[in-house]
mmCIF file of C-alpha atoms and ligand atoms in Angstrom:
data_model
loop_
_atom_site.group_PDB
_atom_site.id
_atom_site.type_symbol
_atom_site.label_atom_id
_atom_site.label_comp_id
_atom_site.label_asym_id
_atom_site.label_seq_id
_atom_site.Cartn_x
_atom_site.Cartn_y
_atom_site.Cartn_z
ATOM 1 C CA UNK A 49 166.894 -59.243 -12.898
ATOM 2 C CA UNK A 50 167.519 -56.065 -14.990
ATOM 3 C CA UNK A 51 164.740 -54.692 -17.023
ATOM 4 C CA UNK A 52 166.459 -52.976 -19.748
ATOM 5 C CA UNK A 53 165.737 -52.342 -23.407
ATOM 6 C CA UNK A 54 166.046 -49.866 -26.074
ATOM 7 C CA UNK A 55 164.597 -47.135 -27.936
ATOM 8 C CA UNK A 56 162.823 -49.181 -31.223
ATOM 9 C CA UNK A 57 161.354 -48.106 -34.351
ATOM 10 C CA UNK A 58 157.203 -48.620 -34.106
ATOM 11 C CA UNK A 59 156.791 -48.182 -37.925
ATOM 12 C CA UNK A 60 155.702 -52.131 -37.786
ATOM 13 C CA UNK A 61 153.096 -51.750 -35.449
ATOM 14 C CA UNK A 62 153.021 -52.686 -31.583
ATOM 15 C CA UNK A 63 153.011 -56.493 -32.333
ATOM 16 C CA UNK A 64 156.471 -56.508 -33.922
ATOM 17 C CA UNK A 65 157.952 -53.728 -31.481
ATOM 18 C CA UNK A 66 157.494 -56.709 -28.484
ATOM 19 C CA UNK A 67 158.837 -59.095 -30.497
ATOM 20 C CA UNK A 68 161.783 -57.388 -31.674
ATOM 21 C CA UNK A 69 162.494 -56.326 -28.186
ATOM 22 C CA UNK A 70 162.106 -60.401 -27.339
ATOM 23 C CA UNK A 71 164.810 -61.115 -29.844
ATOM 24 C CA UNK A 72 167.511 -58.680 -28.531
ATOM 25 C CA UNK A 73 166.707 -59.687 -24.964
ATOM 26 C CA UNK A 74 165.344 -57.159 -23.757
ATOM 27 C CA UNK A 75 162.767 -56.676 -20.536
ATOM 28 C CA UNK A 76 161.276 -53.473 -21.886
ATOM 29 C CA UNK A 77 161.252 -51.012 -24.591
ATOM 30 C CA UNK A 78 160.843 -47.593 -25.418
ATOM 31 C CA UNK A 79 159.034 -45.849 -28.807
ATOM 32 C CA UNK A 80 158.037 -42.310 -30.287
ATOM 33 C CA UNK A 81 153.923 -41.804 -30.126
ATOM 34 C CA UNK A 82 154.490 -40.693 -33.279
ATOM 35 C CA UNK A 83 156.855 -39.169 -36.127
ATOM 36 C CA UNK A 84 159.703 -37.605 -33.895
ATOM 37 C CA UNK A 85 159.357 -34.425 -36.107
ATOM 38 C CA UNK A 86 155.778 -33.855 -34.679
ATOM 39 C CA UNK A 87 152.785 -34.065 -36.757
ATOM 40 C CA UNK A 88 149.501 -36.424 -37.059
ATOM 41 C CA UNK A 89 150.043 -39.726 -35.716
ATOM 42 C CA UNK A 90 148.124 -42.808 -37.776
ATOM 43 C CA UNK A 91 144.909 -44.331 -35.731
ATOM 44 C CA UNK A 92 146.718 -46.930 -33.461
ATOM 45 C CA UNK A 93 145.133 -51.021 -34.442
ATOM 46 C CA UNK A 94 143.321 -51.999 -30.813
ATOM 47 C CA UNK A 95 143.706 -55.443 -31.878
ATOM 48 C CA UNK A 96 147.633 -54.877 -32.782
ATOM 49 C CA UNK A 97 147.857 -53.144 -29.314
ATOM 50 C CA UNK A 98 146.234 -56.470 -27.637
ATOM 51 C CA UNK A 99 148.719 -58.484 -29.697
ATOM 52 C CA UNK A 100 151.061 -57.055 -28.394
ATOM 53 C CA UNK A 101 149.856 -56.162 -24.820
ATOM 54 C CA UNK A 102 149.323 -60.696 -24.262
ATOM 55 C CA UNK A 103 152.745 -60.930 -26.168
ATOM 56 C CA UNK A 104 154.792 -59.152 -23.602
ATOM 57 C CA UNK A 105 152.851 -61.208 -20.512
ATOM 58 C CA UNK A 106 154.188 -64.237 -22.215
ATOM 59 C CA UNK A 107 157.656 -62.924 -22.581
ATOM 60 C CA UNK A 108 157.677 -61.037 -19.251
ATOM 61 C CA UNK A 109 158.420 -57.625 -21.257
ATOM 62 C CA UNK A 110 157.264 -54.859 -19.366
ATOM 63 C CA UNK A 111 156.962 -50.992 -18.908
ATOM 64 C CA UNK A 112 156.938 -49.550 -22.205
ATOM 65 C CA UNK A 113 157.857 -45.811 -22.265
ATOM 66 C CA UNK A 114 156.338 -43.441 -24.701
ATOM 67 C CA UNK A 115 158.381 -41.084 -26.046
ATOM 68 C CA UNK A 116 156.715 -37.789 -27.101
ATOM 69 C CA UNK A 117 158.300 -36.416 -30.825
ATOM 70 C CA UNK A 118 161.044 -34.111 -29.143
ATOM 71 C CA UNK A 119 160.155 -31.300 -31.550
ATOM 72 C CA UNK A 120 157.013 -30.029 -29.469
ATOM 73 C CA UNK A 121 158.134 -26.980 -27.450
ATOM 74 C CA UNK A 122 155.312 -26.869 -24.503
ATOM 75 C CA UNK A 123 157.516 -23.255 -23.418
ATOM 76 C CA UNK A 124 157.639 -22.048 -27.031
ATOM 77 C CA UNK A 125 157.484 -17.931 -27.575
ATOM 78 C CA UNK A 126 154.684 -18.446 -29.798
ATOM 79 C CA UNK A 127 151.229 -19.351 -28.990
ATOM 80 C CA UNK A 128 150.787 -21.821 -31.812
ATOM 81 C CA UNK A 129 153.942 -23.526 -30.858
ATOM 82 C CA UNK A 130 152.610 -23.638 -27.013
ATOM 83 C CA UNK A 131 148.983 -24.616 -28.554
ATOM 84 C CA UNK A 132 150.958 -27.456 -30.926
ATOM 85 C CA UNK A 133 152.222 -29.015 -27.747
ATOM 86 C CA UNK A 134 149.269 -29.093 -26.227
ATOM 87 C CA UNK A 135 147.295 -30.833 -28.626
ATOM 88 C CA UNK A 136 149.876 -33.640 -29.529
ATOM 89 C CA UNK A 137 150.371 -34.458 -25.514
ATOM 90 C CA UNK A 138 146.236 -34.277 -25.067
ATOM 91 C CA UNK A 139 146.048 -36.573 -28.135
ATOM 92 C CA UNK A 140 148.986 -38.770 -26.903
ATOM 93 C CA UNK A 141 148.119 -39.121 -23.409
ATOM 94 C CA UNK A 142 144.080 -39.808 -25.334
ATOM 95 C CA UNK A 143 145.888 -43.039 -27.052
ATOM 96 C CA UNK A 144 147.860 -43.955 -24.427
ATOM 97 C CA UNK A 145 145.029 -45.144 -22.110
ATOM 98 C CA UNK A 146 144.879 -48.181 -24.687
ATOM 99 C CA UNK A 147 147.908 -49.485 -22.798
ATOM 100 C CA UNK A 148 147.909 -50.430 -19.379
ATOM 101 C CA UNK A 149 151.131 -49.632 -17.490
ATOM 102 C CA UNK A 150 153.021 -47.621 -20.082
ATOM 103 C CA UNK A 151 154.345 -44.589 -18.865
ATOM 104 C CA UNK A 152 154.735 -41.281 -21.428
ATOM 105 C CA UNK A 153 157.923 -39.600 -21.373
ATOM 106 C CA UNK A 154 158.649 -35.773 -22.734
ATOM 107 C CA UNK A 155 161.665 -33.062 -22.726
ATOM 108 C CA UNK A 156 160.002 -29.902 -20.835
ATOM 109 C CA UNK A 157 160.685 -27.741 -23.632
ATOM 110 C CA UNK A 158 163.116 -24.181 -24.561
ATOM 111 C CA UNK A 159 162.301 -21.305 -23.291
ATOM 112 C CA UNK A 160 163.876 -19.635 -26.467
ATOM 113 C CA UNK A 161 165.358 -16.438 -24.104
ATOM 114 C CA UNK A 162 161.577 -16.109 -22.123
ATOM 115 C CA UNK A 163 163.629 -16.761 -18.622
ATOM 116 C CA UNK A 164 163.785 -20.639 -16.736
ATOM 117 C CA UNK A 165 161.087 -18.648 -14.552
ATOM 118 C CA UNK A 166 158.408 -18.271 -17.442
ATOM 119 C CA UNK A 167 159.281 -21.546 -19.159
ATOM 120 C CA UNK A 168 158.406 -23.352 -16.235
ATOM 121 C CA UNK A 169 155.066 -21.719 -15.640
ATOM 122 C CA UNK A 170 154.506 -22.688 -19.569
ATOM 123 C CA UNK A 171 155.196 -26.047 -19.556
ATOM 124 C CA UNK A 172 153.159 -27.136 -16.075
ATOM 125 C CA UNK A 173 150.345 -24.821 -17.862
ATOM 126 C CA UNK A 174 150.342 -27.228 -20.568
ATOM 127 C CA UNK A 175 150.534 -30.495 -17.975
ATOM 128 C CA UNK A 176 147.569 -28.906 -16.360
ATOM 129 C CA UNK A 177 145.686 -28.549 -19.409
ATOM 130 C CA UNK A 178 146.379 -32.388 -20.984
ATOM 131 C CA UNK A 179 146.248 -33.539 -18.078
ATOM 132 C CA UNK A 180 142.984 -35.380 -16.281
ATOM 133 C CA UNK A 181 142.350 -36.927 -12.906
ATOM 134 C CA UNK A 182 141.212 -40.396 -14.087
ATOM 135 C CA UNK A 183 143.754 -41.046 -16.473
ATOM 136 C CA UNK A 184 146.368 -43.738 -15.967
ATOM 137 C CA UNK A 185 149.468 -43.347 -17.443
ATOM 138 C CA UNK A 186 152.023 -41.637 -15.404
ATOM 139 C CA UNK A 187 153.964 -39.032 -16.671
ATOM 140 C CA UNK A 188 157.760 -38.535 -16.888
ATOM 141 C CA UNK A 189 160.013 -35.204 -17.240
ATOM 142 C CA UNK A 190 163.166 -35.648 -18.684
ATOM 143 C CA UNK A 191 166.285 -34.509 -17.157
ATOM 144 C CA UNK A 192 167.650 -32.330 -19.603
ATOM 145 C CA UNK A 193 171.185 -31.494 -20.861
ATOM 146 C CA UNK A 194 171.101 -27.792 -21.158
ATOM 147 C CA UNK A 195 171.527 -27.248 -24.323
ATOM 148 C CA UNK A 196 170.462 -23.530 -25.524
ATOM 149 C CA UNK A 197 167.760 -22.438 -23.538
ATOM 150 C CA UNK A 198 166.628 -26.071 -22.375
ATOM 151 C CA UNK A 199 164.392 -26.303 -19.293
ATOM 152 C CA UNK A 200 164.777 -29.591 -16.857
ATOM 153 C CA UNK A 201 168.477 -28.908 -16.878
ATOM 154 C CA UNK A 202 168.732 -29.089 -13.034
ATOM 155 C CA UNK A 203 167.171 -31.016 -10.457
ATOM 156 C CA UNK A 204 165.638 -27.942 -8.948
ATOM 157 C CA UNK A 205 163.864 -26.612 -12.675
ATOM 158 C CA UNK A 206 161.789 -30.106 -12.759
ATOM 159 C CA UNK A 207 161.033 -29.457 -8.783
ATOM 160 C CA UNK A 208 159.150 -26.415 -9.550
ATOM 161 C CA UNK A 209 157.441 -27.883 -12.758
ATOM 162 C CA UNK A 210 155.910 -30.754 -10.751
ATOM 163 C CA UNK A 211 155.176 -28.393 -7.716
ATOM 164 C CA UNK A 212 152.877 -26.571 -10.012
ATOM 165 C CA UNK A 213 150.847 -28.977 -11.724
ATOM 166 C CA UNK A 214 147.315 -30.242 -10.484
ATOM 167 C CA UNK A 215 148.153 -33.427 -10.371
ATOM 168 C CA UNK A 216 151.270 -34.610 -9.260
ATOM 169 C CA UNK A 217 150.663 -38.031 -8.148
ATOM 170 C CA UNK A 218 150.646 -38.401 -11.837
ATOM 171 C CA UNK A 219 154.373 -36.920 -12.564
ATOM 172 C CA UNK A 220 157.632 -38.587 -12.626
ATOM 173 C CA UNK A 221 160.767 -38.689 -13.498
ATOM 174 C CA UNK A 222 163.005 -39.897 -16.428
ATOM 175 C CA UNK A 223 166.302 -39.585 -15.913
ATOM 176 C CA UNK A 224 168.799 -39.489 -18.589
ATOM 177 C CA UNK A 225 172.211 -40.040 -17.980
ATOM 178 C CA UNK A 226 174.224 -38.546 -21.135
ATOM 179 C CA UNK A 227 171.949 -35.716 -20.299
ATOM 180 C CA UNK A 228 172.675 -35.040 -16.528
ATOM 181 C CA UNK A 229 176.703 -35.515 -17.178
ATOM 182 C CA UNK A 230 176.169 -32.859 -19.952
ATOM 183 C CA UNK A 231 174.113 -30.577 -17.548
ATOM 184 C CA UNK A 232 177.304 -31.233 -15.118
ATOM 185 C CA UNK A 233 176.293 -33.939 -12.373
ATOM 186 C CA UNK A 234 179.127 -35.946 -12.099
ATOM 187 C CA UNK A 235 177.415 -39.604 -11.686
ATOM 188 C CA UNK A 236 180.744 -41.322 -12.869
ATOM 189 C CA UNK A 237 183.040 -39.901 -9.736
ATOM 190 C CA UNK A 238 180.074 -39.116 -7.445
ATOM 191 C CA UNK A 239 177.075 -40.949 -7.847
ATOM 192 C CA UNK A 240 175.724 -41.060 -4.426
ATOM 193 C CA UNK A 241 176.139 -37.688 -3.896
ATOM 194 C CA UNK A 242 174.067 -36.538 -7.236
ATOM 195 C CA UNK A 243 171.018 -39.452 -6.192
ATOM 196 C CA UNK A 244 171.381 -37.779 -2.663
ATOM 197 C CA UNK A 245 171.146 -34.504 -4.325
ATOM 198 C CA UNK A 246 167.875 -35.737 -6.074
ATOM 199 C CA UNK A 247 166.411 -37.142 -3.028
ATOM 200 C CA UNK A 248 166.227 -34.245 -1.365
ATOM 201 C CA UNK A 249 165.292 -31.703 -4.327
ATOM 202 C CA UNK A 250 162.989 -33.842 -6.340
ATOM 203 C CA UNK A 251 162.479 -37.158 -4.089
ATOM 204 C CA UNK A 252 163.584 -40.764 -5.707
ATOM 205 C CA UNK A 253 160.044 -42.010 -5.226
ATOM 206 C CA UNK A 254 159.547 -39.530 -8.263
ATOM 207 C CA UNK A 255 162.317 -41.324 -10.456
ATOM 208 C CA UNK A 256 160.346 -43.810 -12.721
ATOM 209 C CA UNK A 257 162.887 -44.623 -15.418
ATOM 210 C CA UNK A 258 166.551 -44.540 -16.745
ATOM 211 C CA UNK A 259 167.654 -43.453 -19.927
ATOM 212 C CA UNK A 260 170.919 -45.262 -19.915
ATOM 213 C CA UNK A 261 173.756 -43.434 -22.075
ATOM 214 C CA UNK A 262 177.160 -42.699 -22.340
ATOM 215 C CA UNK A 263 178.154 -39.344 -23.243
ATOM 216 C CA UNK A 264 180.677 -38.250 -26.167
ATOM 217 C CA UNK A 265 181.235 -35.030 -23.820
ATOM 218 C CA UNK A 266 182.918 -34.322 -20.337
ATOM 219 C CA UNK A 267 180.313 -33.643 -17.433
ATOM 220 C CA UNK A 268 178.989 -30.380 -18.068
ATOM 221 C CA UNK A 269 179.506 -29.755 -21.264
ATOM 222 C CA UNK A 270 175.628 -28.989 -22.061
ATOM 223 C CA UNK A 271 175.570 -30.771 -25.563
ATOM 224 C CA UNK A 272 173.416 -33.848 -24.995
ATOM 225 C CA UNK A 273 175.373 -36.676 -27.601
ATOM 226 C CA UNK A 274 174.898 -39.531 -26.940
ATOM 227 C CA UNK A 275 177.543 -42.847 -27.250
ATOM 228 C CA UNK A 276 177.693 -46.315 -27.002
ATOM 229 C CA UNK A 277 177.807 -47.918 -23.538
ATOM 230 C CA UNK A 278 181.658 -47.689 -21.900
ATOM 231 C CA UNK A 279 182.602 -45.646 -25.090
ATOM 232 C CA UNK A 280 182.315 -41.714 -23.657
ATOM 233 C CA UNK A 281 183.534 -39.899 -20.967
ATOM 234 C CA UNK A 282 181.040 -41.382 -18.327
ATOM 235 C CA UNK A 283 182.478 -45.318 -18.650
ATOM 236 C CA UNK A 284 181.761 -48.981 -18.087
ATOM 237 C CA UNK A 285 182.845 -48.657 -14.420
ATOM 238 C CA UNK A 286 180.219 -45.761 -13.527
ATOM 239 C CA UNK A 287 177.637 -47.584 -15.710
ATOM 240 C CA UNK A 288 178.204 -51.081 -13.703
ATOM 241 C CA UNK A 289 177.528 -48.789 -10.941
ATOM 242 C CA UNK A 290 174.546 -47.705 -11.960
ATOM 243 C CA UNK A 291 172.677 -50.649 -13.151
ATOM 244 C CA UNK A 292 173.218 -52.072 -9.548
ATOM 245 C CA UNK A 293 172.805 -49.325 -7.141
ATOM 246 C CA UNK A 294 170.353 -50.722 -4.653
ATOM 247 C CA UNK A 295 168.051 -47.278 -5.610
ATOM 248 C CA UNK A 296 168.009 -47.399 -9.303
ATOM 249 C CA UNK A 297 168.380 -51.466 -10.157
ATOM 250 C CA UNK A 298 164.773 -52.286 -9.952
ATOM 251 C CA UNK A 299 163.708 -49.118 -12.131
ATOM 252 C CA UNK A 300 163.133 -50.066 -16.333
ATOM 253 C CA UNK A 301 166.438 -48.942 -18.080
ATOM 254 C CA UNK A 302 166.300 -47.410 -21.471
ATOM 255 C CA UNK A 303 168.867 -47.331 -24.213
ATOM 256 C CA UNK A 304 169.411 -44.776 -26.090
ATOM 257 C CA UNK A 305 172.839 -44.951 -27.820
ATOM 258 C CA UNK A 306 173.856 -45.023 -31.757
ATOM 259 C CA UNK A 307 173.156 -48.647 -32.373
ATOM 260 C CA UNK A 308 171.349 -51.152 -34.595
ATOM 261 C CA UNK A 309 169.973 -53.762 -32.934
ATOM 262 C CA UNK A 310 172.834 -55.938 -32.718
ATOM 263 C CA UNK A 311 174.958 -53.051 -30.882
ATOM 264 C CA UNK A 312 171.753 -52.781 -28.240
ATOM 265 C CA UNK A 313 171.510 -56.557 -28.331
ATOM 266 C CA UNK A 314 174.994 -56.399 -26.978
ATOM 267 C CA UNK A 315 174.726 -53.590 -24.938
ATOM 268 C CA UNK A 316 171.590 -55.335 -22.934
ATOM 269 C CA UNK A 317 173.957 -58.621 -22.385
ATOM 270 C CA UNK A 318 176.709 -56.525 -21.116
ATOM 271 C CA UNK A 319 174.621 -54.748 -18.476
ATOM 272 C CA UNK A 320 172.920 -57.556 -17.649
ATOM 273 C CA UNK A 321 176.576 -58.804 -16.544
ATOM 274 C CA UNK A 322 176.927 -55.853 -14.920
ATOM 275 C CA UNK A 323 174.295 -55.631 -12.486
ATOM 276 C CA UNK A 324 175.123 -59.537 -11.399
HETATM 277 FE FE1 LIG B 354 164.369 -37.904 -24.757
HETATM 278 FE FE1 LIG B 355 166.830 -39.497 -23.279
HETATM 279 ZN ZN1 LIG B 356 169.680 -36.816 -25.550
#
């Protein structure tokens, strides 16, 4: 069956994340490390984390993504904005080892007018840095809309991230669909050709997880806003087509649209019906 959740709030602590996830329906469930904006995280409660970890075996919820706050800029012009980055994603990935199977998720960065070139060499210089060869939780760059000066806004930028980091065994894939539309792959008229076109730049055994969104732009627009499922320009039809490609069905789906949980709860149910 589909595993698919949504993006929930982890101000309650791990325990209640699962279980809020268990009353919407969903499989999975995404949350920020910390305060989106950046800054200290609070000490995470091992015993909440167990609590929650034996929760989700009961009620088969699985692959939670960590979302890093979307304010660090690993290809920022200043050093302290670089160093920043580096700290919160050591600190993160540090934490992270306390769950078993999650997988950490993080937009490359903006390479604020530095060149695509530089930006990448930044951002895998930070990977390589936070990075460690016994560590266990996997990785994920996010496609990116290309929006300003956003890196990870084609297939071929996140290629040449991964092919300089240390470790890539370690690195995957999140792929966001509001955000690939915007950065102009059409997946609504021409899916196969754009998870073609990813096979043979990036690889699909490097795409880990879906960020499942409609889009409240036309494909390549570069604005990255998200909308509800079957409300933007990429609609129901493509999405049905997407939560049961043969490629992409058995990968965790994450939403990421402007809901409360009764809009996601609905959303889940509907692509659940979807994928059959
Ligand atoms: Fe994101
Ligand atoms: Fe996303
Ligand atoms: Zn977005």
């Amino acid at each position: 069956m589909l595993r698919i959740g949504c993006h929930l709030s982890s101000t309650k602590g791990f325990l209640h994340m699962a279980r809020t996830a268990a009353s919407i329906g969903a499989g999975t469930f995404q949350f920020f490390t910390r305060n989106p904006r950046g800054g200290a995280a609070k000490d995470w409660d091992p015993a909440d984390v167990e609590a929650m970890l034996d929760y989700m075996e009961k009620e088969n919820i699985a692959s939670p993504l960590a979302h890093a706050p979307y304010t660090l800029n690993a290809c920022g012009k200043e050093e302290r904005v670089r160093e920043f980055a580096l700290l919160t994603m050591a600190d993160d990935l540090k934490r992270l080892e306390m769950i078993p199977g999650v997988m950490y998720n993080f937009h490359p960065g903006s390479h604020v007018g530095q060149g695509s070139e530089r930006g990448i060499e930044l951002i895998a210089d930070v990977l390589n840095r936070c990075m460690w060869p016994e560590m266990h939780t996997t990785v994920l760059l996010e496609t990116m809309a290309g929006k300003g000066s956003e890196v990870g806004r084609s297939f071929e930028e996140l290629r040449s991230i991964i092919d300089r980091v240390a470790l890539p065994e370690k690195l995957g894939v999140c792929l966001d669909t509001c955000h690939v539309w915007d950065g102009g792959y059409d997946i609504a008229g021409h899916l196969e050709e754009v998870l073609e076109e990813f096979d043979r730049v990036v690889g699909l055994d490097r795409l880990k997880a879906i960020h499942i969104n409609d889009s409240l732009n036309p494909c390549g627009a570069h604005k990255d806003r998200h909308e509800k499922i079957g409300q933007g320009y990429i609609g129901l039809e493509a999405f049905g087509r997407i939560v049961s490609h043969p490629r992409l069905r058995s990968l965790p789906f994450y939403l990421e649209t402007p809901n409360e949980l009764d809009g996601y709860q609905a959303e889940i149910a509907l692509l659940k019906g979807l994928a059959g």
